[in-house]
Each structure stands twice: as C-alpha cells, then as structure tokens.
mmCIF file of C-alpha atoms and ligand atoms in Angstrom:
data_model
loop_
_atom_site.group_PDB
_atom_site.id
_atom_site.type_symbol
_atom_site.label_atom_id
_atom_site.label_comp_id
_atom_site.label_asym_id
_atom_site.label_seq_id
_atom_site.Cartn_x
_atom_site.Cartn_y
_atom_site.Cartn_z
ATOM 1 C CA UNK A 94 13.922 -27.709 -25.558
ATOM 2 C CA UNK A 95 11.001 -26.784 -24.375
ATOM 3 C CA UNK A 96 9.104 -24.973 -26.739
ATOM 4 C CA UNK A 97 6.299 -24.406 -24.677
ATOM 5 C CA UNK A 98 8.744 -22.752 -21.504
ATOM 6 C CA UNK A 99 10.482 -20.533 -24.284
ATOM 7 C CA UNK A 100 6.930 -18.829 -25.566
ATOM 8 C CA UNK A 101 6.300 -18.142 -22.639
ATOM 9 C CA UNK A 102 10.094 -16.329 -21.543
ATOM 10 C CA UNK A 103 10.208 -14.263 -24.541
ATOM 11 C CA UNK A 104 6.486 -13.118 -24.089
ATOM 12 C CA UNK A 105 7.068 -10.839 -21.561
ATOM 13 C CA UNK A 106 3.854 -9.344 -20.327
ATOM 14 C CA UNK A 107 5.368 -5.684 -19.317
ATOM 15 C CA UNK A 108 2.873 -3.601 -16.373
ATOM 16 C CA UNK A 109 2.400 -0.578 -19.649
ATOM 17 C CA UNK A 110 1.178 -4.518 -21.608
ATOM 18 C CA UNK A 111 -0.888 -5.611 -19.403
ATOM 19 C CA UNK A 112 -2.591 -2.104 -18.447
ATOM 20 C CA UNK A 113 -3.487 -1.599 -22.413
ATOM 21 C CA UNK A 114 -4.795 -4.427 -22.486
ATOM 22 C CA UNK A 115 -6.866 -3.946 -19.428
ATOM 23 C CA UNK A 116 -7.707 -0.660 -20.917
ATOM 24 C CA UNK A 117 -8.713 -2.385 -24.760
ATOM 25 C CA UNK A 118 -12.012 -3.329 -22.421
ATOM 26 C CA UNK A 119 -13.591 -0.212 -22.478
ATOM 27 C CA UNK A 120 -13.304 1.019 -25.203
ATOM 28 C CA UNK A 121 -14.588 4.772 -23.753
ATOM 29 C CA UNK A 122 -11.086 4.773 -21.859
ATOM 30 C CA UNK A 123 -9.085 7.441 -23.265
ATOM 31 C CA UNK A 124 -5.609 6.296 -22.139
ATOM 32 C CA UNK A 125 -5.222 8.898 -19.101
ATOM 33 C CA UNK A 126 -5.021 5.760 -16.264
ATOM 34 C CA UNK A 127 -2.526 3.991 -18.391
ATOM 35 C CA UNK A 128 -0.078 7.385 -18.832
ATOM 36 C CA UNK A 129 -0.594 7.988 -15.300
ATOM 37 C CA UNK A 130 0.356 4.460 -13.850
ATOM 38 C CA UNK A 131 3.572 4.852 -16.439
ATOM 39 C CA UNK A 132 4.427 8.148 -14.187
ATOM 40 C CA UNK A 133 4.448 5.764 -10.924
ATOM 41 C CA UNK A 134 6.185 3.214 -12.432
ATOM 42 C CA UNK A 135 8.483 5.634 -13.597
ATOM 43 C CA UNK A 136 8.395 7.318 -9.093
ATOM 44 C CA UNK A 137 8.538 3.403 -7.897
ATOM 45 C CA UNK A 138 11.743 3.113 -11.008
ATOM 46 C CA UNK A 139 14.033 5.529 -9.222
ATOM 47 C CA UNK A 140 12.918 5.008 -5.967
ATOM 48 C CA UNK A 141 14.165 1.710 -6.354
ATOM 49 C CA UNK A 142 17.281 2.609 -7.814
ATOM 50 C CA UNK A 143 18.076 5.548 -4.872
ATOM 51 C CA UNK A 144 17.200 2.681 -2.180
ATOM 52 C CA UNK A 145 20.169 0.445 -4.191
ATOM 53 C CA UNK A 146 22.462 2.706 -3.615
ATOM 54 C CA UNK A 147 21.412 4.371 -0.387
ATOM 55 C CA UNK A 148 24.318 2.606 1.445
ATOM 56 C CA UNK A 149 26.913 3.645 -1.382
ATOM 57 C CA UNK A 150 26.038 7.256 -2.046
ATOM 58 C CA UNK A 151 24.778 8.081 1.602
ATOM 59 C CA UNK A 152 21.537 8.728 1.015
ATOM 60 C CA UNK A 153 20.392 8.398 3.755
ATOM 61 C CA UNK A 154 21.191 10.411 6.843
ATOM 62 C CA UNK A 155 19.194 13.932 8.176
ATOM 63 C CA UNK A 156 17.883 16.082 5.651
ATOM 64 C CA UNK A 157 19.673 19.315 4.816
ATOM 65 C CA UNK A 158 23.599 17.465 5.476
ATOM 66 C CA UNK A 159 26.308 17.881 3.495
ATOM 67 C CA UNK A 160 28.143 15.342 1.638
ATOM 68 C CA UNK A 161 32.088 15.462 1.484
ATOM 69 C CA UNK A 162 31.830 17.464 -1.990
ATOM 70 C CA UNK A 163 30.047 20.221 0.258
ATOM 71 C CA UNK A 164 26.456 19.563 -2.186
ATOM 72 C CA UNK A 165 23.383 18.918 -0.247
ATOM 73 C CA UNK A 166 21.629 15.791 0.768
ATOM 74 C CA UNK A 167 18.447 14.660 0.854
ATOM 75 C CA UNK A 168 16.966 11.941 3.336
ATOM 76 C CA UNK A 169 15.875 9.002 0.748
ATOM 77 C CA UNK A 170 12.494 9.928 2.006
ATOM 78 C CA UNK A 171 12.157 13.499 1.139
ATOM 79 C CA UNK A 172 14.084 12.502 -2.228
ATOM 80 C CA UNK A 173 11.245 9.545 -2.979
ATOM 81 C CA UNK A 174 8.359 12.519 -1.964
ATOM 82 C CA UNK A 175 9.782 15.044 -4.605
ATOM 83 C CA UNK A 176 9.923 12.492 -7.113
ATOM 84 C CA UNK A 177 6.765 10.836 -6.872
ATOM 85 C CA UNK A 178 5.428 14.706 -6.555
ATOM 86 C CA UNK A 179 6.651 16.214 -9.917
ATOM 87 C CA UNK A 180 6.638 12.742 -11.671
ATOM 88 C CA UNK A 181 2.514 13.029 -11.201
ATOM 89 C CA UNK A 182 1.866 16.701 -11.758
ATOM 90 C CA UNK A 183 3.901 16.069 -15.145
ATOM 91 C CA UNK A 184 2.114 13.380 -16.606
ATOM 92 C CA UNK A 185 -1.273 16.116 -16.969
ATOM 93 C CA UNK A 186 -3.502 13.474 -14.959
ATOM 94 C CA UNK A 187 -3.462 14.490 -11.818
ATOM 95 C CA UNK A 188 -5.750 17.061 -10.489
ATOM 96 C CA UNK A 189 -4.837 16.650 -6.421
ATOM 97 C CA UNK A 190 -1.649 15.121 -4.465
ATOM 98 C CA UNK A 191 -1.953 13.886 -0.901
ATOM 99 C CA UNK A 192 1.633 12.409 0.490
ATOM 100 C CA UNK A 193 2.323 11.453 3.727
ATOM 101 C CA UNK A 194 5.201 13.539 3.703
ATOM 102 C CA UNK A 195 3.474 16.550 2.990
ATOM 103 C CA UNK A 196 0.945 18.303 5.643
ATOM 104 C CA UNK A 197 -1.443 19.994 3.240
ATOM 105 C CA UNK A 198 -2.932 18.288 -0.054
ATOM 106 C CA UNK A 199 -1.140 19.354 -2.984
ATOM 107 C CA UNK A 200 -3.724 21.709 -5.763
ATOM 108 C CA UNK A 201 -1.953 20.766 -9.300
ATOM 109 C CA UNK A 202 -2.278 24.091 -11.057
ATOM 110 C CA UNK A 203 -4.477 24.294 -13.906
ATOM 111 C CA UNK A 204 -2.915 24.042 -16.701
ATOM 112 C CA UNK A 205 -1.330 20.701 -15.758
ATOM 113 C CA UNK A 206 -4.138 19.711 -14.247
ATOM 114 C CA UNK A 207 -5.686 16.032 -14.752
ATOM 115 C CA UNK A 208 -9.284 13.483 -13.564
ATOM 116 C CA UNK A 209 -7.402 11.559 -10.869
ATOM 117 C CA UNK A 210 -6.312 12.255 -7.426
ATOM 118 C CA UNK A 211 -3.388 10.159 -6.170
ATOM 119 C CA UNK A 212 -3.056 9.742 -2.136
ATOM 120 C CA UNK A 213 0.385 8.313 -1.699
ATOM 121 C CA UNK A 214 3.041 7.139 0.391
ATOM 122 C CA UNK A 215 6.466 7.741 -1.317
ATOM 123 C CA UNK A 216 8.941 5.537 1.276
ATOM 124 C CA UNK A 217 6.809 3.555 4.185
ATOM 125 C CA UNK A 218 8.984 1.908 6.656
ATOM 126 C CA UNK A 219 10.963 4.838 6.205
ATOM 127 C CA UNK A 220 12.474 3.817 10.206
ATOM 128 C CA UNK A 221 14.051 0.939 8.515
ATOM 129 C CA UNK A 222 15.821 2.924 5.740
ATOM 130 C CA UNK A 223 19.299 2.431 7.519
ATOM 131 C CA UNK A 224 19.611 -1.196 8.293
ATOM 132 C CA UNK A 225 18.396 -2.406 4.633
ATOM 133 C CA UNK A 226 14.852 -3.700 5.440
ATOM 134 C CA UNK A 227 12.502 -4.013 3.046
ATOM 135 C CA UNK A 228 10.358 -0.766 2.331
ATOM 136 C CA UNK A 229 7.834 0.550 0.155
ATOM 137 C CA UNK A 230 5.229 3.055 -1.959
ATOM 138 C CA UNK A 231 2.191 2.586 -1.318
ATOM 139 C CA UNK A 232 -0.999 4.430 -3.523
ATOM 140 C CA UNK A 233 -4.492 4.421 -4.046
ATOM 141 C CA UNK A 234 -6.349 6.103 -7.085
ATOM 142 C CA UNK A 235 -9.614 8.121 -7.091
ATOM 143 C CA UNK A 236 -11.302 9.590 -9.906
ATOM 144 C CA UNK A 237 -12.327 13.003 -10.014
ATOM 145 C CA UNK A 238 -15.594 13.067 -12.751
ATOM 146 C CA UNK A 239 -15.161 15.967 -15.990
ATOM 147 C CA UNK A 240 -16.205 19.275 -14.650
ATOM 148 C CA UNK A 241 -16.478 18.954 -11.462
ATOM 149 C CA UNK A 242 -13.947 21.390 -9.128
ATOM 150 C CA UNK A 243 -10.717 19.493 -7.422
ATOM 151 C CA UNK A 244 -11.416 19.795 -3.621
ATOM 152 C CA UNK A 245 -10.687 17.747 -1.569
ATOM 153 C CA UNK A 246 -14.043 16.373 -0.641
ATOM 154 C CA UNK A 247 -12.097 13.976 -3.946
ATOM 155 C CA UNK A 248 -9.822 12.686 -1.140
ATOM 156 C CA UNK A 249 -12.168 12.413 1.595
ATOM 157 C CA UNK A 250 -14.088 9.391 -0.191
ATOM 158 C CA UNK A 251 -14.264 5.277 1.578
ATOM 159 C CA UNK A 252 -11.562 3.553 0.000
ATOM 160 C CA UNK A 253 -14.046 1.273 -1.519
ATOM 161 C CA UNK A 254 -14.345 4.224 -4.017
ATOM 162 C CA UNK A 255 -10.822 3.692 -5.510
ATOM 163 C CA UNK A 256 -10.216 3.398 -8.395
ATOM 164 C CA UNK A 257 -7.038 1.225 -8.106
ATOM 165 C CA UNK A 258 -4.643 0.789 -5.580
ATOM 166 C CA UNK A 259 -1.004 -0.800 -5.324
ATOM 167 C CA UNK A 260 2.122 -0.618 -3.924
ATOM 168 C CA UNK A 261 6.026 -1.319 -4.381
ATOM 169 C CA UNK A 262 8.722 -3.355 -2.065
ATOM 170 C CA UNK A 263 11.887 -2.133 -2.073
ATOM 171 C CA UNK A 264 13.086 -5.632 -1.687
ATOM 172 C CA UNK A 265 15.405 -8.298 -2.294
ATOM 173 C CA UNK A 266 13.808 -8.214 -5.591
ATOM 174 C CA UNK A 267 11.862 -4.583 -6.931
ATOM 175 C CA UNK A 268 8.102 -5.885 -6.617
ATOM 176 C CA UNK A 269 4.788 -3.768 -7.511
ATOM 177 C CA UNK A 270 1.139 -5.200 -6.693
ATOM 178 C CA UNK A 271 -1.640 -4.133 -8.287
ATOM 179 C CA UNK A 272 -5.015 -3.877 -8.537
ATOM 180 C CA UNK A 273 -7.489 -1.714 -11.087
ATOM 181 C CA UNK A 274 -10.798 -3.390 -9.425
ATOM 182 C CA UNK A 275 -10.718 -6.737 -10.723
ATOM 183 C CA UNK A 276 -7.617 -8.530 -9.066
ATOM 184 C CA UNK A 277 -4.513 -8.473 -8.248
ATOM 185 C CA UNK A 278 -1.319 -8.808 -9.857
ATOM 186 C CA UNK A 279 2.467 -8.481 -9.093
ATOM 187 C CA UNK A 280 4.725 -7.420 -11.108
ATOM 188 C CA UNK A 281 8.399 -7.531 -10.944
ATOM 189 C CA UNK A 282 10.887 -5.330 -12.102
ATOM 190 C CA UNK A 283 14.215 -6.726 -14.342
ATOM 191 C CA UNK A 284 16.574 -4.317 -13.723
ATOM 192 C CA UNK A 285 18.354 -5.806 -17.173
ATOM 193 C CA UNK A 286 15.181 -4.750 -18.911
ATOM 194 C CA UNK A 287 14.275 -0.831 -16.893
ATOM 195 C CA UNK A 288 10.646 -3.259 -17.567
ATOM 196 C CA UNK A 289 8.267 -4.683 -14.595
ATOM 197 C CA UNK A 290 7.235 -7.981 -16.108
ATOM 198 C CA UNK A 291 4.102 -10.253 -14.537
ATOM 199 C CA UNK A 292 5.110 -12.331 -12.051
ATOM 200 C CA UNK A 293 2.616 -13.389 -9.633
ATOM 201 C CA UNK A 294 -0.930 -12.887 -11.773
ATOM 202 C CA UNK A 295 -3.738 -13.053 -10.216
ATOM 203 C CA UNK A 296 -2.579 -13.368 -6.206
ATOM 204 C CA UNK A 297 -4.957 -14.920 -4.040
ATOM 205 C CA UNK A 298 -4.283 -14.738 -1.001
ATOM 206 C CA UNK A 299 -5.088 -17.984 1.199
ATOM 207 C CA UNK A 300 -8.595 -18.622 3.176
ATOM 208 C CA UNK A 301 -7.095 -18.922 6.435
ATOM 209 C CA UNK A 302 -3.504 -18.609 6.834
ATOM 210 C CA UNK A 303 -0.887 -19.893 9.429
ATOM 211 C CA UNK A 304 1.155 -16.289 10.528
ATOM 212 C CA UNK A 305 -0.106 -12.970 12.907
ATOM 213 C CA UNK A 306 2.226 -10.050 12.559
ATOM 214 C CA UNK A 307 1.582 -7.081 15.000
ATOM 215 C CA UNK A 308 3.844 -5.055 17.242
ATOM 216 C CA UNK A 309 3.708 -6.816 20.398
ATOM 217 C CA UNK A 310 5.527 -4.794 22.340
ATOM 218 C CA UNK A 311 2.185 -2.665 22.926
ATOM 219 C CA UNK A 312 0.449 -5.595 23.969
ATOM 220 C CA UNK A 313 -0.156 -4.394 27.555
ATOM 221 C CA UNK A 314 -2.129 -1.163 25.760
ATOM 222 C CA UNK A 315 -4.484 -3.606 23.841
ATOM 223 C CA UNK A 316 -8.380 -3.783 24.172
ATOM 224 C CA UNK A 317 -9.721 -6.798 24.805
ATOM 225 C CA UNK A 318 -9.994 -8.622 21.746
ATOM 226 C CA UNK A 319 -7.369 -7.793 19.871
ATOM 227 C CA UNK A 320 -5.567 -9.400 23.159
ATOM 228 C CA UNK A 321 -7.949 -12.150 23.166
ATOM 229 C CA UNK A 322 -7.131 -12.477 19.473
ATOM 230 C CA UNK A 323 -3.428 -12.518 20.351
ATOM 231 C CA UNK A 324 -3.571 -15.200 22.913
ATOM 232 C CA UNK A 325 -5.677 -17.965 20.664
ATOM 233 C CA UNK A 326 -3.205 -17.259 17.705
ATOM 234 C CA UNK A 327 -0.258 -18.522 20.680
ATOM 235 C CA UNK A 328 -2.758 -21.332 22.508
ATOM 236 C CA UNK A 329 -5.534 -21.815 19.932
ATOM 237 C CA UNK A 330 -8.733 -23.782 21.920
ATOM 238 C CA UNK A 331 -9.533 -25.935 18.418
ATOM 239 C CA UNK A 332 -6.498 -27.945 18.748
ATOM 240 C CA UNK A 333 -4.931 -27.146 15.990
ATOM 241 C CA UNK A 334 -0.929 -25.628 15.852
ATOM 242 C CA UNK A 335 -0.436 -22.632 17.224
ATOM 243 C CA UNK A 336 0.782 -19.363 14.709
ATOM 244 C CA UNK A 337 4.018 -18.576 13.585
ATOM 245 C CA UNK A 338 4.337 -14.808 14.638
ATOM 246 C CA UNK A 339 6.113 -13.025 11.964
ATOM 247 C CA UNK A 340 6.859 -9.007 12.327
ATOM 248 C CA UNK A 341 9.004 -6.833 10.102
ATOM 249 C CA UNK A 342 7.615 -3.278 11.361
ATOM 250 C CA UNK A 343 7.366 -2.025 7.543
ATOM 251 C CA UNK A 344 4.048 -2.273 6.501
ATOM 252 C CA UNK A 345 4.402 -2.692 2.435
ATOM 253 C CA UNK A 346 7.053 -6.306 3.298
ATOM 254 C CA UNK A 347 4.779 -7.401 6.077
ATOM 255 C CA UNK A 348 1.201 -7.308 3.626
ATOM 256 C CA UNK A 349 3.636 -8.491 0.692
ATOM 257 C CA UNK A 350 3.710 -11.716 2.783
ATOM 258 C CA UNK A 351 0.593 -11.706 4.797
ATOM 259 C CA UNK A 352 -0.694 -10.955 0.589
ATOM 260 C CA UNK A 353 1.062 -14.579 -0.659
ATOM 261 C CA UNK A 354 1.512 -16.623 2.688
ATOM 262 C CA UNK A 355 -1.527 -15.818 4.116
ATOM 263 C CA UNK A 356 -2.310 -15.122 7.601
ATOM 264 C CA UNK A 357 -3.934 -11.652 9.389
ATOM 265 C CA UNK A 358 -1.846 -8.471 9.766
ATOM 266 C CA UNK A 359 -3.063 -6.443 12.678
ATOM 267 C CA UNK A 360 -1.990 -2.883 14.056
ATOM 268 C CA UNK A 361 -4.991 -1.977 16.423
ATOM 269 C CA UNK A 362 -5.367 0.883 18.730
ATOM 270 C CA UNK A 363 -4.258 0.851 21.858
ATOM 271 C CA UNK A 364 -4.681 3.161 25.343
ATOM 272 C CA UNK A 365 -2.133 5.343 24.360
ATOM 273 C CA UNK A 366 -3.297 5.811 20.799
ATOM 274 C CA UNK A 367 -6.807 5.353 20.476
ATOM 275 C CA UNK A 368 -7.153 5.419 16.314
ATOM 276 C CA UNK A 369 -4.002 2.746 16.462
ATOM 277 C CA UNK A 370 -1.190 4.098 13.681
ATOM 278 C CA UNK A 371 -1.401 3.462 10.189
ATOM 279 C CA UNK A 372 -2.708 6.610 7.810
ATOM 280 C CA UNK A 373 -6.301 5.738 6.713
ATOM 281 C CA UNK A 374 -5.644 7.584 2.815
ATOM 282 C CA UNK A 375 -2.529 6.005 1.737
ATOM 283 C CA UNK A 376 -1.606 3.199 4.217
ATOM 284 C CA UNK A 377 -5.258 1.434 5.352
ATOM 285 C CA UNK A 378 -7.478 1.832 2.036
ATOM 286 C CA UNK A 379 -5.016 0.910 -0.430
ATOM 287 C CA UNK A 380 -3.982 -2.334 1.613
ATOM 288 C CA UNK A 381 -7.326 -2.883 2.565
ATOM 289 C CA UNK A 382 -8.166 -2.717 -0.937
ATOM 290 C CA UNK A 383 -5.475 -5.195 -1.967
ATOM 291 C CA UNK A 384 -6.085 -7.857 0.265
ATOM 292 C CA UNK A 385 -10.104 -7.557 -0.508
ATOM 293 C CA UNK A 386 -8.988 -7.906 -4.507
ATOM 294 C CA UNK A 387 -7.293 -10.570 -3.682
ATOM 295 C CA UNK A 388 -10.249 -12.386 -1.486
ATOM 296 C CA UNK A 389 -9.097 -11.724 1.882
ATOM 297 C CA UNK A 390 -10.804 -9.420 4.185
ATOM 298 C CA UNK A 391 -9.992 -5.336 6.367
ATOM 299 C CA UNK A 392 -11.666 -4.758 9.196
ATOM 300 C CA UNK A 393 -10.780 -1.681 11.530
ATOM 301 C CA UNK A 394 -12.361 -2.912 14.882
ATOM 302 C CA UNK A 395 -15.394 -1.535 14.031
ATOM 303 C CA UNK A 396 -16.044 -1.660 10.054
ATOM 304 C CA UNK A 397 -15.329 -3.056 6.952
ATOM 305 C CA UNK A 398 -12.161 -1.186 6.442
ATOM 306 C CA UNK A 399 -12.699 0.640 2.829
ATOM 307 C CA UNK A 400 -16.736 1.693 4.476
ATOM 308 C CA UNK A 401 -14.815 4.184 6.493
ATOM 309 C CA UNK A 402 -15.555 7.967 5.441
ATOM 310 C CA UNK A 403 -11.926 10.030 6.567
ATOM 311 C CA UNK A 404 -12.578 13.041 7.985
ATOM 312 C CA UNK A 405 -9.026 14.051 7.365
ATOM 313 C CA UNK A 406 -6.371 13.818 4.707
ATOM 314 C CA UNK A 407 -3.554 12.473 7.208
ATOM 315 C CA UNK A 408 -6.367 10.591 9.090
ATOM 316 C CA UNK A 409 -5.316 7.321 11.467
ATOM 317 C CA UNK A 410 -6.746 4.230 11.780
ATOM 318 C CA UNK A 411 -6.400 0.780 13.383
ATOM 319 C CA UNK A 412 -6.815 -2.170 10.563
ATOM 320 C CA UNK A 413 -6.971 -5.767 10.851
ATOM 321 C CA UNK A 414 -6.191 -7.537 7.368
ATOM 322 C CA UNK A 415 -5.530 -10.359 6.058
ATOM 323 C CA UNK A 416 -7.052 -14.101 4.916
ATOM 324 C CA UNK A 417 -10.577 -13.963 5.195
ATOM 325 C CA UNK A 418 -11.168 -16.915 7.666
ATOM 326 C CA UNK A 419 -8.317 -14.846 10.368
ATOM 327 C CA UNK A 420 -10.017 -11.567 9.503
ATOM 328 C CA UNK A 421 -13.951 -13.119 10.749
ATOM 329 C CA UNK A 422 -12.313 -14.525 14.131
ATOM 330 C CA UNK A 423 -11.177 -11.307 14.830
ATOM 331 C CA UNK A 424 -14.591 -9.239 13.930
ATOM 332 C CA UNK A 425 -16.380 -12.006 15.385
ATOM 333 C CA UNK A 426 -14.481 -11.130 18.855
ATOM 334 C CA UNK A 427 -15.517 -7.919 18.526
ATOM 335 C CA UNK A 428 -19.189 -8.385 18.074
ATOM 336 C CA UNK A 429 -19.160 -10.157 21.112
ATOM 337 C CA UNK A 430 -17.107 -7.132 22.928
ATOM 338 C CA UNK A 431 -20.053 -4.771 22.003
ATOM 339 C CA UNK A 432 -23.145 -6.884 22.995
ATOM 340 C CA UNK A 433 -22.426 -7.028 26.406
HETATM 341 P P1 FDP B 835 7.294 3.468 9.784
HETATM 342 O O1 FDP B 835 7.070 4.116 11.499
HETATM 343 O O2 FDP B 835 9.200 2.946 10.110
HETATM 344 O O3 FDP B 835 7.622 4.390 8.822
HETATM 345 O O4 FDP B 835 4.000 3.978 8.922
HETATM 346 C C1 FDP B 835 4.737 3.856 8.860
HETATM 347 C C2 FDP B 835 5.404 2.185 9.092
HETATM 348 O O5 FDP B 835 6.306 2.165 9.187
HETATM 349 C C3 FDP B 835 4.826 1.194 8.768
HETATM 350 O O6 FDP B 835 5.255 0.870 7.882
HETATM 351 C C4 FDP B 835 5.213 -0.050 10.163
HETATM 352 O O7 FDP B 835 3.939 -1.341 9.827
HETATM 353 C C5 FDP B 835 4.493 0.752 11.065
HETATM 354 O O8 FDP B 835 4.610 2.456 11.491
HETATM 355 C C6 FDP B 835 5.667 0.136 12.139
HETATM 356 O O9 FDP B 835 5.093 0.819 13.353
HETATM 357 P P2 FDP B 835 5.894 0.430 14.712
HETATM 358 O O10 FDP B 835 6.779 0.470 14.626
HETATM 359 O O11 FDP B 835 4.827 0.847 15.930
HETATM 360 O O12 FDP B 835 5.675 -1.672 14.966
#
C-alpha cells in the first residue's frame, strides 16, 4: 500500500481550508473574505447543479415561459443572477454589486453592508447553454476601506487594484479557479462531498503556447496587427510549426484551456465593434488578473489590461491574453503600427 499516496488522498484541502490557511498569514484579518468566498462558492454549487439539470428540468428557454405545471420558469442566466445577488447580499460582507445581468449597480442596504465590492458575470457564455457546452461564472473582488462611502468609484478602478478574482467552469467537471493575488489555484467540486477540493495547485501558464483562440469569422473587420498576428500563427516566419486553432466561444472554457495548456486568447476590436465585445469589469479584468498571477500577460492593444480605468460599469475592451511570449508578440505588432 502506498501510504504517502493514501495520506494525500485522505488529507483533503477544501477551498475553505485553503482560504483559512491564507487568512492565517494575515493576523489582522477578520475572516470577512473567507465568509464572502463561502457565499460565492455556494452560488457556484447552485449554478452547477442547475446547469447539470438544465436538460432534465427544462431550465433553459425564455425567461417568463411557463412549464407543464403552469409554473413560471426562469432562464438559467436570470436564475443564476438571482442566486448570486442573494448569496452575496446575505453574506453581509458586500457593499456594491455589479452584475452583467443588471443594468445598474446594486448598492447593498446599510444593515447588510460590508466592505467588499463584487463584479461578476453569473453565467458567461450563455449562447452555449442549450447545446451543453461548458459555461461559467466569472468574478472579481475589490475591497473598500473602512469608513468610506460606497460610491461607484470603488468599482471603476483599474483591475490591478482587485483583491481577488476567479471563475467557476461548469463543464465535464465543475472547476473553480481562484487568485487572491498570490498565484492561482484550481479546485474541483467533488459532488459526493459537495466540496471544492484543491486539484490544481499553483497553476503556471506555459511561457509559450501552440494554440491560438479567436473568432475568425470576424477576420474581415480586424485591424492590421490582429490580422498579421493570426497570419503568423498559421504561417510562422521562423520555421516553427503553425499553431492549432481552438475556439469554443465561451470565455471561461477558452481561458481555462489557455491557462492550462498555454497559448493565446484574442477578442480584438474590429471595424464593427471598436471596443471589442468583452466587458472590462467582469470578463477582461478577472481573466487578466488570473493570467498575470499565473505568469502570463494580458494586453488591450494599447496597454496592460489591468491598468485600464473603466468609466462605465458595462464598458467593453479588446483583449489579448495568455502565455507571456505569445502576448509579447502581439504587443510588438501594435507597437510597430503605432510607430508608423
Ligand atoms: P456569449 O455571447 O455566449 O455570452 O461575452 C460573452 C461571450 O459569450 C463570451 O463568453 C465568449 O468568449 C464570447 O461572448 C463569444 O463571442 P463570439 O460569439 O462573438 O465569438
């Protein structure tokens, strides 16, 4: 019997234990972040279960549709939003919530107010729901100083000021990837225990990858650097092999693969959408935060993504993120264009 392996299997590092360990490194900590995270984890478990049952329970479909029992059904993304908003407010640790699903930010009432601002997309990749492709929840967390008034300025901050960021992917397994600013760790939900267990400690993205990921259907509207970069992926000038193309069209799934296997994910600006498609606060920032923490880079075509200062809560930005060397290459192409 391999006792070392056995000991490893019986000493389960749950996400709560992991965060409590981290917390113990900060004696001044009051445990509020751990409580907030446990409410996010609860939301993820609920959405995971709803996504898994979607086909059976006919949870997909139009918001407001009624089922055979005459009960009103909610679309999965509407339901996920409600679950996260309620879980976050009831944690008693949040003050401002920005959700992809809600036009306006939610200011938590004073009796339930805490010091964290959470920006999130409760169910990203929703156009993939009905065909069973992996989708996910993305979140970023800002911290408000004691005694400060909660104003929108707290969420209109550059992504580098985030305290933590992560995503939960609802796929063949349910995986939560989290960074609290000291590296990136991945936890997989063990459905029999109902616990997220550390399965991917200290994730580091390969320095250079062999995969590029982009919606090539938009190619006719791309700018010069993006078009040149993708051309180089297919016809490398340095004698290396062409890169493989993988594009799921669900950001969490595309970014998760990029984080684990390396390569680059691009959602560039184009002539029709000069700001790209993806949202700064709850798509671009959290994923850029994770990429940098894993040793990769994230670039908007103009600057380091995490230095962008959003002016509106639902602002969009082009994004290029992934392996350090691959992002370096696209940065060089944009720099060359600027010089011309
Ligand atoms: P979706 O429209 O399905 O919600 O921002 C949302 C998003 O998915 C991302 O998850 C995904 O990366 C992107 O849009 C896909 O956009 P395209 O269909 O334009 O490629």
